[in-house]
mmCIF file with all atom_site columns, C-alpha atoms in Angstrom:
data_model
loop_
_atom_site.group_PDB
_atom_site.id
_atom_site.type_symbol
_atom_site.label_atom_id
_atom_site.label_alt_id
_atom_site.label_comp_id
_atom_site.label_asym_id
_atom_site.label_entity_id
_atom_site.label_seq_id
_atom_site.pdbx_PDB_ins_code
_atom_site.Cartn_x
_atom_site.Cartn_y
_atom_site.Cartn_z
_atom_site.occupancy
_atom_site.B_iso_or_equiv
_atom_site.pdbx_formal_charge
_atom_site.auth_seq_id
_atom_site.auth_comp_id
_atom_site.auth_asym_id
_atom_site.auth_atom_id
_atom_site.pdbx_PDB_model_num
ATOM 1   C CA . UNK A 1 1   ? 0.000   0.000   0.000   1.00 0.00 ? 1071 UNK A CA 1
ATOM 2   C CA . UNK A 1 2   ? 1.489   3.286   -0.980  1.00 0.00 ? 1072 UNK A CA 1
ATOM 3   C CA . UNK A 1 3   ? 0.745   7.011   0.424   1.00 0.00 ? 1073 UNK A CA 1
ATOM 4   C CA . UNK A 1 4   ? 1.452   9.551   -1.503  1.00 0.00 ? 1074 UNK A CA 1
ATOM 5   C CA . UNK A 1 5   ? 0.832   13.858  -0.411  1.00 0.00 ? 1075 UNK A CA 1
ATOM 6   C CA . UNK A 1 6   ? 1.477   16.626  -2.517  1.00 0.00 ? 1076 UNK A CA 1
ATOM 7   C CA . UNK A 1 7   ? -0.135  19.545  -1.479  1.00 0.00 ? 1077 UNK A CA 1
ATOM 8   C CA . UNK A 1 8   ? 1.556   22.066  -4.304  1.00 0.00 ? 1078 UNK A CA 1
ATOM 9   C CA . UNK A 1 9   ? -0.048  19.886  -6.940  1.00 0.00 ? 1079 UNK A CA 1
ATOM 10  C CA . UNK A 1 10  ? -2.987  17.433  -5.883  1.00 0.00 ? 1080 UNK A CA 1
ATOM 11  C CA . UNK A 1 11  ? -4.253  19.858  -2.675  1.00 0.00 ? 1081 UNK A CA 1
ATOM 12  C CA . UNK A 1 12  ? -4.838  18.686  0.897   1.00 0.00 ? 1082 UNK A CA 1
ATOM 13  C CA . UNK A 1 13  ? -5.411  15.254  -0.512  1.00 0.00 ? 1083 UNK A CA 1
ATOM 14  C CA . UNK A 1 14  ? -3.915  11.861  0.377   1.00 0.00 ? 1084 UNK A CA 1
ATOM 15  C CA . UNK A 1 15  ? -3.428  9.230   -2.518  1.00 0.00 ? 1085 UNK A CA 1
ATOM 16  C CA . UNK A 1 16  ? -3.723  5.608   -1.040  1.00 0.00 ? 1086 UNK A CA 1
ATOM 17  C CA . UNK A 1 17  ? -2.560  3.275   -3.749  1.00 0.00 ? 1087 UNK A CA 1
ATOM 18  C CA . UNK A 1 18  ? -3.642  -0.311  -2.979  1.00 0.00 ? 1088 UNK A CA 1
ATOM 19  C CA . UNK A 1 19  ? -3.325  -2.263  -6.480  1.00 0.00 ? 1089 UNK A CA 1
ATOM 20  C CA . UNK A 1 20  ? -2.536  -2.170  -9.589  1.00 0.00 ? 1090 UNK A CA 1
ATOM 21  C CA . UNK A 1 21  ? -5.291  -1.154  -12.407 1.00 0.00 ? 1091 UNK A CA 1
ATOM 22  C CA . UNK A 1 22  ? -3.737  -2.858  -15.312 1.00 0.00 ? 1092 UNK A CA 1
ATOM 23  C CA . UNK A 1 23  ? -4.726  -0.215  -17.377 1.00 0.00 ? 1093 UNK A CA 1
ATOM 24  C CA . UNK A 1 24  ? -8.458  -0.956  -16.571 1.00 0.00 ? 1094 UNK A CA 1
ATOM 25  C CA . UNK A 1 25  ? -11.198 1.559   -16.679 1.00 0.00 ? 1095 UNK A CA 1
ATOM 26  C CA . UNK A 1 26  ? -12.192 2.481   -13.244 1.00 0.00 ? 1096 UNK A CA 1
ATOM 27  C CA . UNK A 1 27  ? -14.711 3.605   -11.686 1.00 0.00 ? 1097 UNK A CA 1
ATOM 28  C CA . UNK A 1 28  ? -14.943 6.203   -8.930  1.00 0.00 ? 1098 UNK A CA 1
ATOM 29  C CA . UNK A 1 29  ? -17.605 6.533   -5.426  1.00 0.00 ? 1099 UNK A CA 1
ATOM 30  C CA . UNK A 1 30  ? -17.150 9.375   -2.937  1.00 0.00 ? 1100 UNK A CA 1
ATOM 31  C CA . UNK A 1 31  ? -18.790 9.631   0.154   1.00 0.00 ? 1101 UNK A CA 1
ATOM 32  C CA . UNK A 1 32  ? -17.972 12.468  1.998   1.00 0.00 ? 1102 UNK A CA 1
ATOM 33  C CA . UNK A 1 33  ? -14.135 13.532  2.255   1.00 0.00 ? 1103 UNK A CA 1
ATOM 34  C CA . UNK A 1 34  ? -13.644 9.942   0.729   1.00 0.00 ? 1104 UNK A CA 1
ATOM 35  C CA . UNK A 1 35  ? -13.321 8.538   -2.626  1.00 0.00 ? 1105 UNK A CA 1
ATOM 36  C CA . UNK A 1 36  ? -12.795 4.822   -3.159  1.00 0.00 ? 1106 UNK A CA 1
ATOM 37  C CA . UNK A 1 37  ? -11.522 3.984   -6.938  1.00 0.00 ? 1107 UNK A CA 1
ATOM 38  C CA . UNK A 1 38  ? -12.308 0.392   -8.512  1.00 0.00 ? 1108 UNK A CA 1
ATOM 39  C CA . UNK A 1 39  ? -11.877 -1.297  -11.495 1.00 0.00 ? 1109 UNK A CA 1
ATOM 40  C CA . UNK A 1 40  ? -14.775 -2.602  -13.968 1.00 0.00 ? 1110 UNK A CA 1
ATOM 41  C CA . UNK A 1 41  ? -14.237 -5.758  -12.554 1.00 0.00 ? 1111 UNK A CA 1
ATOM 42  C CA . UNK A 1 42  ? -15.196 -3.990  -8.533  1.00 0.00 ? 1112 UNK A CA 1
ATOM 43  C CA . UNK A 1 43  ? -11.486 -4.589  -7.911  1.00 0.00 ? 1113 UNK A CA 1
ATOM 44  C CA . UNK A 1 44  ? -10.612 -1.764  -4.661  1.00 0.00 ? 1114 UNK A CA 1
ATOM 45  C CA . UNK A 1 45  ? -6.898  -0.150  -6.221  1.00 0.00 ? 1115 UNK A CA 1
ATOM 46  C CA . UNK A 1 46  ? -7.100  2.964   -4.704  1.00 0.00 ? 1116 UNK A CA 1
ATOM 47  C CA . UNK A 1 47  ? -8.668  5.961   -2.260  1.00 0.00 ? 1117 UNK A CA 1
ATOM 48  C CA . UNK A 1 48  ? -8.689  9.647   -2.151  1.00 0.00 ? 1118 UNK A CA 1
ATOM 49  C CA . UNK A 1 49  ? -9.004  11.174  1.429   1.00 0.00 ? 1119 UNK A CA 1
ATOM 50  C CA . UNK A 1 50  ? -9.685  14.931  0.844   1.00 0.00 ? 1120 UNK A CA 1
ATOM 51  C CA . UNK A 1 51  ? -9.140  17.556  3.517   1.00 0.00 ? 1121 UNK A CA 1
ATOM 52  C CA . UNK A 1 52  ? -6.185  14.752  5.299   1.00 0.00 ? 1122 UNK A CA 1
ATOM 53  C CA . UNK A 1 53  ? -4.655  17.899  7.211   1.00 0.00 ? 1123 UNK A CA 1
ATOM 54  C CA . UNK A 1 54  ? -7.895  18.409  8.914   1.00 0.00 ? 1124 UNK A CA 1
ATOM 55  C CA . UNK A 1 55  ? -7.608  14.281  10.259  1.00 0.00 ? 1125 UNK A CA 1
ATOM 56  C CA . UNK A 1 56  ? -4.151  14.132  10.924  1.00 0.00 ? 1126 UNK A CA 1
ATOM 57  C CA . UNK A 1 57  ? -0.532  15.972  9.765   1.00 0.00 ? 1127 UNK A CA 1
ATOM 58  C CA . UNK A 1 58  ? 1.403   14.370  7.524   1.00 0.00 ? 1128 UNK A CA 1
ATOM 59  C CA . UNK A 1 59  ? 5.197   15.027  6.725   1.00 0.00 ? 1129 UNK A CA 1
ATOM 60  C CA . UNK A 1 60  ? 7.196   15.027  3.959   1.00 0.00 ? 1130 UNK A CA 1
ATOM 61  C CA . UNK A 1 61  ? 5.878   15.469  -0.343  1.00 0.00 ? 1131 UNK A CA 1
ATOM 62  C CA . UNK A 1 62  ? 5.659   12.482  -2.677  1.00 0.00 ? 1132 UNK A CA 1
ATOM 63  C CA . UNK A 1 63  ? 5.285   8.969   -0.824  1.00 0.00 ? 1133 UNK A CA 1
ATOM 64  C CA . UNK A 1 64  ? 5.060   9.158   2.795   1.00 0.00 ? 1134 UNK A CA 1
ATOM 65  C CA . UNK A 1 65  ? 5.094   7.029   5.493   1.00 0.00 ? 1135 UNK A CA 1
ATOM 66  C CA . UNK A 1 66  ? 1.992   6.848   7.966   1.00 0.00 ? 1136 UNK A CA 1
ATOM 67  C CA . UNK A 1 67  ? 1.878   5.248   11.490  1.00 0.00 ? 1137 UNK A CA 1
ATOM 68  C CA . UNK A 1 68  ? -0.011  2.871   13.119  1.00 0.00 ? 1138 UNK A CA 1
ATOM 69  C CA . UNK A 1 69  ? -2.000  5.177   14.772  1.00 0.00 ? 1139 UNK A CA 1
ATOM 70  C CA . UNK A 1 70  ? -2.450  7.001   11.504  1.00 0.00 ? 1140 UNK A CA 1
ATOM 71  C CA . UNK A 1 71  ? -3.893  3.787   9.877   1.00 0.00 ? 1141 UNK A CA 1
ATOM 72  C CA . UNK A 1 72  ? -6.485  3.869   12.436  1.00 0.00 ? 1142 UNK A CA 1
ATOM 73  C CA . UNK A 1 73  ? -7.450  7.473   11.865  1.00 0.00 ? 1143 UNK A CA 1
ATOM 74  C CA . UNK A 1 74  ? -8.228  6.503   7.887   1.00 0.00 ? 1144 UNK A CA 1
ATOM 75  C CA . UNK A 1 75  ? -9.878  3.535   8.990   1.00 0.00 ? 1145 UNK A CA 1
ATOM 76  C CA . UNK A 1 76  ? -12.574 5.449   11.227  1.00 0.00 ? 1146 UNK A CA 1
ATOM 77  C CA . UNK A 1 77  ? -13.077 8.288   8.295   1.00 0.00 ? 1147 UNK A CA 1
ATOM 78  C CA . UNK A 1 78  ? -13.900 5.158   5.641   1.00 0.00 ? 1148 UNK A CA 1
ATOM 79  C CA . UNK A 1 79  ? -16.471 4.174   8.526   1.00 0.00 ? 1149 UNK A CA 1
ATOM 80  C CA . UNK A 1 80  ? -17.839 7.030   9.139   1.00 0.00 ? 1150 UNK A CA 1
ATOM 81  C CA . UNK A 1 81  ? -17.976 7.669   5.438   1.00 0.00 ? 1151 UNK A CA 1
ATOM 82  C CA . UNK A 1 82  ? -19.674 4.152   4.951   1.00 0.00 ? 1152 UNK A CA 1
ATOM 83  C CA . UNK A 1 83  ? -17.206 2.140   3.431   1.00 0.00 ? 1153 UNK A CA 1
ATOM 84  C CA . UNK A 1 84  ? -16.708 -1.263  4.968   1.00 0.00 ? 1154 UNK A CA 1
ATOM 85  C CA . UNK A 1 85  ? -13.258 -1.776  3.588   1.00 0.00 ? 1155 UNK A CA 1
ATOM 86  C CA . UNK A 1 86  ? -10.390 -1.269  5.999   1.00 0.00 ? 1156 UNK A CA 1
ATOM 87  C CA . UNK A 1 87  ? -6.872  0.119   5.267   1.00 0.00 ? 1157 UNK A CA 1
ATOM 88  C CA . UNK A 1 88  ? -3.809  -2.060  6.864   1.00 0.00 ? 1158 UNK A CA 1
ATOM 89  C CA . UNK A 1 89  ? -0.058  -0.989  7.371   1.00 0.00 ? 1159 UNK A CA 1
ATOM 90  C CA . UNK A 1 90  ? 2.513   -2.657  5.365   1.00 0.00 ? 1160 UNK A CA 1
ATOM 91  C CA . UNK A 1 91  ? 5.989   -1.834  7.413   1.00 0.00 ? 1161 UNK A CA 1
ATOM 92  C CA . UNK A 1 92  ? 8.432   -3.878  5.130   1.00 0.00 ? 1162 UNK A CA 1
ATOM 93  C CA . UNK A 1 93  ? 10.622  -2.072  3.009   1.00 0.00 ? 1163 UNK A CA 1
ATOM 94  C CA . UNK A 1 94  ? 9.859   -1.438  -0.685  1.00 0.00 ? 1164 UNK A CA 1
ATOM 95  C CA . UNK A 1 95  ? 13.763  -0.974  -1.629  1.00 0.00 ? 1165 UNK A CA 1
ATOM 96  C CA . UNK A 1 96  ? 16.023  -3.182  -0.401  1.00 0.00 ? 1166 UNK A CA 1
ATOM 97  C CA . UNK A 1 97  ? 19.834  -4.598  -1.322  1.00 0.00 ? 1167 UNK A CA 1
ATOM 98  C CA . UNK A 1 98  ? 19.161  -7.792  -3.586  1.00 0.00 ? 1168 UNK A CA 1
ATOM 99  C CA . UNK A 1 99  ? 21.765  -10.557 -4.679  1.00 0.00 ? 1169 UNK A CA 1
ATOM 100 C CA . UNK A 1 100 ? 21.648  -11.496 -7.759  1.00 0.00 ? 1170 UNK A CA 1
ATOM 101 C CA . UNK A 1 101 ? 21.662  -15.279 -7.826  1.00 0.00 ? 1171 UNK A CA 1
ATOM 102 C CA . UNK A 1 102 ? 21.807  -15.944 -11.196 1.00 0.00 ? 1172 UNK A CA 1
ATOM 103 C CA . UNK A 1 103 ? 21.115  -14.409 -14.510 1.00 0.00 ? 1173 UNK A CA 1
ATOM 104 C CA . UNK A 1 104 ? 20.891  -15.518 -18.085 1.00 0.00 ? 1174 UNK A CA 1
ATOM 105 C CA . UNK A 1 105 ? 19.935  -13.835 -21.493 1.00 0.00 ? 1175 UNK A CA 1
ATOM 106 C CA . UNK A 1 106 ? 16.793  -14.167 -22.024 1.00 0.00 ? 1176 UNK A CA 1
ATOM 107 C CA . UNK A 1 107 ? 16.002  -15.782 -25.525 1.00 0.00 ? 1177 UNK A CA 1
ATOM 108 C CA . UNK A 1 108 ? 13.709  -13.387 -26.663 1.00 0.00 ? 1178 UNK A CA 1
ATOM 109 C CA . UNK A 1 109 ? 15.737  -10.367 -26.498 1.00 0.00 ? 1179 UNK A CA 1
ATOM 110 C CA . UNK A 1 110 ? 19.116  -9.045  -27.658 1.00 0.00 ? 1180 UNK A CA 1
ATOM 111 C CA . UNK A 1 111 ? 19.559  -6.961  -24.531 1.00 0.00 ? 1181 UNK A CA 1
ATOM 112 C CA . UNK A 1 112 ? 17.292  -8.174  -21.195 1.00 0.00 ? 1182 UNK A CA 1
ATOM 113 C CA . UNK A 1 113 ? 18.544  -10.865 -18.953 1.00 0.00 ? 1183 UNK A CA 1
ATOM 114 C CA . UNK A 1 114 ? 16.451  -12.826 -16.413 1.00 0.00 ? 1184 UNK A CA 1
ATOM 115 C CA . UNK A 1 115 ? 17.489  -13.231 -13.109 1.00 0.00 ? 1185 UNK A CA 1
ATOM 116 C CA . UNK A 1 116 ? 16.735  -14.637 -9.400  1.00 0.00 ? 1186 UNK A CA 1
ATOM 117 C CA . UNK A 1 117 ? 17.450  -12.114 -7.175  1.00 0.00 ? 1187 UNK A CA 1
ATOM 118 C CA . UNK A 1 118 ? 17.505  -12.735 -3.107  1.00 0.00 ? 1188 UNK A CA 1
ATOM 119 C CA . UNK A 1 119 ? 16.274  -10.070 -0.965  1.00 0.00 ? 1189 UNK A CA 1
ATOM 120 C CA . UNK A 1 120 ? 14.882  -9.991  2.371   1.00 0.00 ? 1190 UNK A CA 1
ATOM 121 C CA . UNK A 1 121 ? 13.371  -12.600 4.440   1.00 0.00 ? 1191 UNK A CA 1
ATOM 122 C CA . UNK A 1 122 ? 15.723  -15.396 2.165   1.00 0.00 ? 1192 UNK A CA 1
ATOM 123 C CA . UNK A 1 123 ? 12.902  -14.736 -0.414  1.00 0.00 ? 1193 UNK A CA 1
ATOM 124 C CA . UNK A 1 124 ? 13.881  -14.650 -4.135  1.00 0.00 ? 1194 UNK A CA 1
ATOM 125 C CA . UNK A 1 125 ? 12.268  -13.084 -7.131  1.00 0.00 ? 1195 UNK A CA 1
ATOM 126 C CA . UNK A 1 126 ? 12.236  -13.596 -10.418 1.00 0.00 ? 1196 UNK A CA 1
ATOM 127 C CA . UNK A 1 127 ? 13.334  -10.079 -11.849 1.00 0.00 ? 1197 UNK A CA 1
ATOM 128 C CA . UNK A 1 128 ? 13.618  -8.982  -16.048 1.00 0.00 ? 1198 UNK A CA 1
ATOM 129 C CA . UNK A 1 129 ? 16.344  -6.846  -16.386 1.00 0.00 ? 1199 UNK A CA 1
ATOM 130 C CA . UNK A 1 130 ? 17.659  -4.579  -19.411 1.00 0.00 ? 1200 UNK A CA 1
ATOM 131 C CA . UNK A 1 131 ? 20.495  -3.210  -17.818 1.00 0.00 ? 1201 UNK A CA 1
ATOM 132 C CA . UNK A 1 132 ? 24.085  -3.609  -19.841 1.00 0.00 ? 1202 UNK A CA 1
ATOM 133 C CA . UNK A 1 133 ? 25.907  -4.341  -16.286 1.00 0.00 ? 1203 UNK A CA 1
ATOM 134 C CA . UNK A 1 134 ? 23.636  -7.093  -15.161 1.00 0.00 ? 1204 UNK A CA 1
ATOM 135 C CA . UNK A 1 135 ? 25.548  -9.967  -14.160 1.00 0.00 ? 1205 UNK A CA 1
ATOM 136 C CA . UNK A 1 136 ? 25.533  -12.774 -11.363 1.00 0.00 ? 1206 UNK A CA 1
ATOM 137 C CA . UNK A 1 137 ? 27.039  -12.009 -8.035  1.00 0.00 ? 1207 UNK A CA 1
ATOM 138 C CA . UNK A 1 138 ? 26.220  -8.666  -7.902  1.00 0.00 ? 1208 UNK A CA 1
ATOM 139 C CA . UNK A 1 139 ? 24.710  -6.757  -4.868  1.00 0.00 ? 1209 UNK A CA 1
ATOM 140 C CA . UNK A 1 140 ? 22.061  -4.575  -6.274  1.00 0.00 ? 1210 UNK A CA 1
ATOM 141 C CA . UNK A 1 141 ? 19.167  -2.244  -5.128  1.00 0.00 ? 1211 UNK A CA 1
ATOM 142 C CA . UNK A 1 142 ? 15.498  -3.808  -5.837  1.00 0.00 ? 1212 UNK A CA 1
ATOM 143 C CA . UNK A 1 143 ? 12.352  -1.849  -6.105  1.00 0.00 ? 1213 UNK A CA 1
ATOM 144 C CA . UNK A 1 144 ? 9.651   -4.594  -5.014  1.00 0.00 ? 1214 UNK A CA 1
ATOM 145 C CA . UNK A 1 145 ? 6.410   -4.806  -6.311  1.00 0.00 ? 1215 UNK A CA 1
ATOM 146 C CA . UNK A 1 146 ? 4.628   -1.960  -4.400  1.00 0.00 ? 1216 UNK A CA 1
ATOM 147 C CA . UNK A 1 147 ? 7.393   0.346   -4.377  1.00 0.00 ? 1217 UNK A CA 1
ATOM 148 C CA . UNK A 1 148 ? 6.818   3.981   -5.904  1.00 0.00 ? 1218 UNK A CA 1
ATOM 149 C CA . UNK A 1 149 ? 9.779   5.193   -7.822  1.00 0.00 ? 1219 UNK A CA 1
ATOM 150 C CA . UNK A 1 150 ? 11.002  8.948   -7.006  1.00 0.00 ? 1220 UNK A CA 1
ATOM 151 C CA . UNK A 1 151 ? 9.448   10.184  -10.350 1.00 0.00 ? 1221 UNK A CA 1
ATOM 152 C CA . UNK A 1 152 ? 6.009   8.797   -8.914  1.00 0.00 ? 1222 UNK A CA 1
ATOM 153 C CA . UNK A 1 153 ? 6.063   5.203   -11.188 1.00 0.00 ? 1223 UNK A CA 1
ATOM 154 C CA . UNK A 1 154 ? 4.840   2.241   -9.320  1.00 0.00 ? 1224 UNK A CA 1
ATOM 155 C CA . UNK A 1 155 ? 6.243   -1.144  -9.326  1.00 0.00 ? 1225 UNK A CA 1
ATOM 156 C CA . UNK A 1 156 ? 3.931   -4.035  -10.355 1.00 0.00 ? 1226 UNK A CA 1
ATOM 157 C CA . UNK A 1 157 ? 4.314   -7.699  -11.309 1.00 0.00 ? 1227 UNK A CA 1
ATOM 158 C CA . UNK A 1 158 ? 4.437   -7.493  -15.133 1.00 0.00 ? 1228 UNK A CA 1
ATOM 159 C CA . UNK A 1 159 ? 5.425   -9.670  -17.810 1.00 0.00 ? 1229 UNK A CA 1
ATOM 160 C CA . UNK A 1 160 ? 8.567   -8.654  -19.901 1.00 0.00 ? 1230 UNK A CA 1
ATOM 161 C CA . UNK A 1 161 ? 8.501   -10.509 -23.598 1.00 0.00 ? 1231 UNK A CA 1
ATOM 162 C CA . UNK A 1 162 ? 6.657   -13.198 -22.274 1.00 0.00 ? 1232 UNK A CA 1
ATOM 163 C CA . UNK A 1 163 ? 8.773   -13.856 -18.972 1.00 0.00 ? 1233 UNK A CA 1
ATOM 164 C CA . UNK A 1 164 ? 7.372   -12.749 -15.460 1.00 0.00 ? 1234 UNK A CA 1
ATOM 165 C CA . UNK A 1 165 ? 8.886   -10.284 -13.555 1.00 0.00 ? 1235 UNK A CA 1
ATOM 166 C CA . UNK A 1 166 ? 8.109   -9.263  -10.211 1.00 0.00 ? 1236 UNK A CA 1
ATOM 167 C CA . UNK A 1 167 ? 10.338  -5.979  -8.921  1.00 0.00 ? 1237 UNK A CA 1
ATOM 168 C CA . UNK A 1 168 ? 13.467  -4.152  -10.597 1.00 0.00 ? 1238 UNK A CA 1
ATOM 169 C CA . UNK A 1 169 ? 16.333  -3.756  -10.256 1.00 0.00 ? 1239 UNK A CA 1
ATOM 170 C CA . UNK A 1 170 ? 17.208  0.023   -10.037 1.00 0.00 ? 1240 UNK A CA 1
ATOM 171 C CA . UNK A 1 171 ? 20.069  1.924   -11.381 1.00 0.00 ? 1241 UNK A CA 1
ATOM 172 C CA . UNK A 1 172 ? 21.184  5.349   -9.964  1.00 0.00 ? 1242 UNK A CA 1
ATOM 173 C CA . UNK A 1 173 ? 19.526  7.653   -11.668 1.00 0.00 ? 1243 UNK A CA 1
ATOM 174 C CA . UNK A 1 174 ? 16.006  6.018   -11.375 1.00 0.00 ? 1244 UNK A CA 1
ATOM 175 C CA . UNK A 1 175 ? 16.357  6.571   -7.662  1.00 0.00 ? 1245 UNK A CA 1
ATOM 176 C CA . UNK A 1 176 ? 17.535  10.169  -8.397  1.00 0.00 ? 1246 UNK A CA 1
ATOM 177 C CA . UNK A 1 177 ? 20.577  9.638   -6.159  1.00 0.00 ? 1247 UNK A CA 1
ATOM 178 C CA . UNK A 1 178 ? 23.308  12.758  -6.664  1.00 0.00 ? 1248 UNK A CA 1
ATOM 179 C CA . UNK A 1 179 ? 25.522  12.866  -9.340  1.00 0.00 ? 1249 UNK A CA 1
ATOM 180 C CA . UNK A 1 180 ? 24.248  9.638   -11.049 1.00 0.00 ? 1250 UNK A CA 1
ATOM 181 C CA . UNK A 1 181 ? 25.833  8.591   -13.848 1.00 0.00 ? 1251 UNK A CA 1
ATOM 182 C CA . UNK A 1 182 ? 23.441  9.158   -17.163 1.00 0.00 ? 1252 UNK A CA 1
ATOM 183 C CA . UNK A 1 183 ? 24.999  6.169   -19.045 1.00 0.00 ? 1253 UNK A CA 1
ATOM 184 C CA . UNK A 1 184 ? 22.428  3.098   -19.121 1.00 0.00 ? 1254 UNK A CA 1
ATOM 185 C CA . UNK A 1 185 ? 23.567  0.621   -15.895 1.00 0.00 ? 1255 UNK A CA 1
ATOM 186 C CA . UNK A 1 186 ? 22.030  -0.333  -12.431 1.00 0.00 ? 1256 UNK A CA 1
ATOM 187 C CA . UNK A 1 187 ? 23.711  0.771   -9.605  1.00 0.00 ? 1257 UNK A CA 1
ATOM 188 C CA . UNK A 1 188 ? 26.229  -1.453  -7.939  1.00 0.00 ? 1258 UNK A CA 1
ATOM 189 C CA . UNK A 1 189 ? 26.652  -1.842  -4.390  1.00 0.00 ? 1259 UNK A CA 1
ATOM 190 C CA . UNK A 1 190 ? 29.811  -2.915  -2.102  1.00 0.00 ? 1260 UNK A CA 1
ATOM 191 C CA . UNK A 1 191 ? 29.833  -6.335  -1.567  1.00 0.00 ? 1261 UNK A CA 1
ATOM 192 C CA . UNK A 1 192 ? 29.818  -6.257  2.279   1.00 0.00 ? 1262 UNK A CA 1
ATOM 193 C CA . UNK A 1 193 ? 26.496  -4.547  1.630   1.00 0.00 ? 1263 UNK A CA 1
ATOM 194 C CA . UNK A 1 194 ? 23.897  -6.497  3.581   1.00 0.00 ? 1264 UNK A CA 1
ATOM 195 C CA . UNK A 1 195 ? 21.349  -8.391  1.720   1.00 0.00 ? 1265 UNK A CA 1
ATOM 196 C CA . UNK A 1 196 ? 17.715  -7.640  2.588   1.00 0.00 ? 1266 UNK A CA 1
ATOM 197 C CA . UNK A 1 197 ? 18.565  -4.267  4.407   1.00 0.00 ? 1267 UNK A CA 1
ATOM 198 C CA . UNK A 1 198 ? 16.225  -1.307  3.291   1.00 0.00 ? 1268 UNK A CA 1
ATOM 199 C CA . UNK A 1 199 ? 18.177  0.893   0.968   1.00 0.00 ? 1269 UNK A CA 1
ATOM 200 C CA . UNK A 1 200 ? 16.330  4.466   1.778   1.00 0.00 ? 1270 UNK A CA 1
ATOM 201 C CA . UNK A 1 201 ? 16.310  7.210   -0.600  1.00 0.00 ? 1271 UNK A CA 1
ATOM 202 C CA . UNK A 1 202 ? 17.652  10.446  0.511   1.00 0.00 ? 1272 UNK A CA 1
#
């Protein structure tokens, strides 16, 4: 589940991002300060809370993080607003440092390799990767599925020339970290970089 707050651009409005649409049409219901958005198919992917700054302040622009306590504030609003659906807190990290377990070219493409990645909890995903640098043994940084990128793109399972891929592997200047190098190439970590540690985003 992903927050997201920017008052400059959307107004006092908080963005709860719970699936992805896969590009369905959707349909919209608002009751109140709250707007629950669906899919044809009555599939809950998102809500709108309008006026959040009168419920509770929130820090920080883009994705934010909400507490517990938080949670419960947008769970009594849906209530009151007569929704029956309740919100729950996802504390994992979305980016984390990934091994990269193996990789081979995939046999559809000149220039995307698959690859099993580890990340956190031991668990391992399957991960489609363009990048020229790719290569087994590396210590990486991996937007899971659920993660918003710093230009606002989410991170959903998709399927990349036929082959499933669940997360990405990120290079420097998709996480907009200074002085990124603008040549194609994922970012490569030190190898006594921990594997399944959050990598946060300054």
């Amino acid at each position: 589940m992903i927050f997201a707050y920017n008052p400059a651009y959307v107004g006092d409005t908080l963005l709860i991002i719970t699936d992805d649409d896969k590009g369905l049409p959707q349909e919209v219901t608002r009751k109140g300060r709250v707007a629950r958005i669906q899919t044809e198919d009555g599939n809950t992917v998102g809500w709108n809370i309008f006026g959040i700054s009168q419920l509770t302040a929130l820090h920080g622009t883009g994705q934010v993080e909400l507490s517990d306590r938080q949670i419960e504030i947008l769970n009594h609003a849906l209530q009151e607003a007569g929704f029956t659906e309740t919100l729950s807190q996802d504390h994992s990290p979305k980016f984390v440092v990934g091994y990269v377990k193996t990789c081979k070219a995939h046999k559809d493409s000149d220039h995307l390799s698959i690859t099993e990645v580890e990340v956190d909890q031991k668990e391992t995903l399957q991960i489609v990767c363009g990048a020229p640098n790719i290569r087994e043994g590396l210590k990486v940084v991996v937007a899971k599925p659920g993660a918003m990128m710093p230009d606002g793109t989410m991170i959903w399972p998709g399927t990349l020339r036929g082959v499933e891929s669940f997360g990405m592997i990120c290079s420097a200047k998709e996480l907009h970290l200074p002085n990124a190098p603008q040549k194609r190439g994922i970012l490569e970590l030190p190898q006594d970089t921990v594997v399944g540690d959050a990598f946060v985003i300054e």
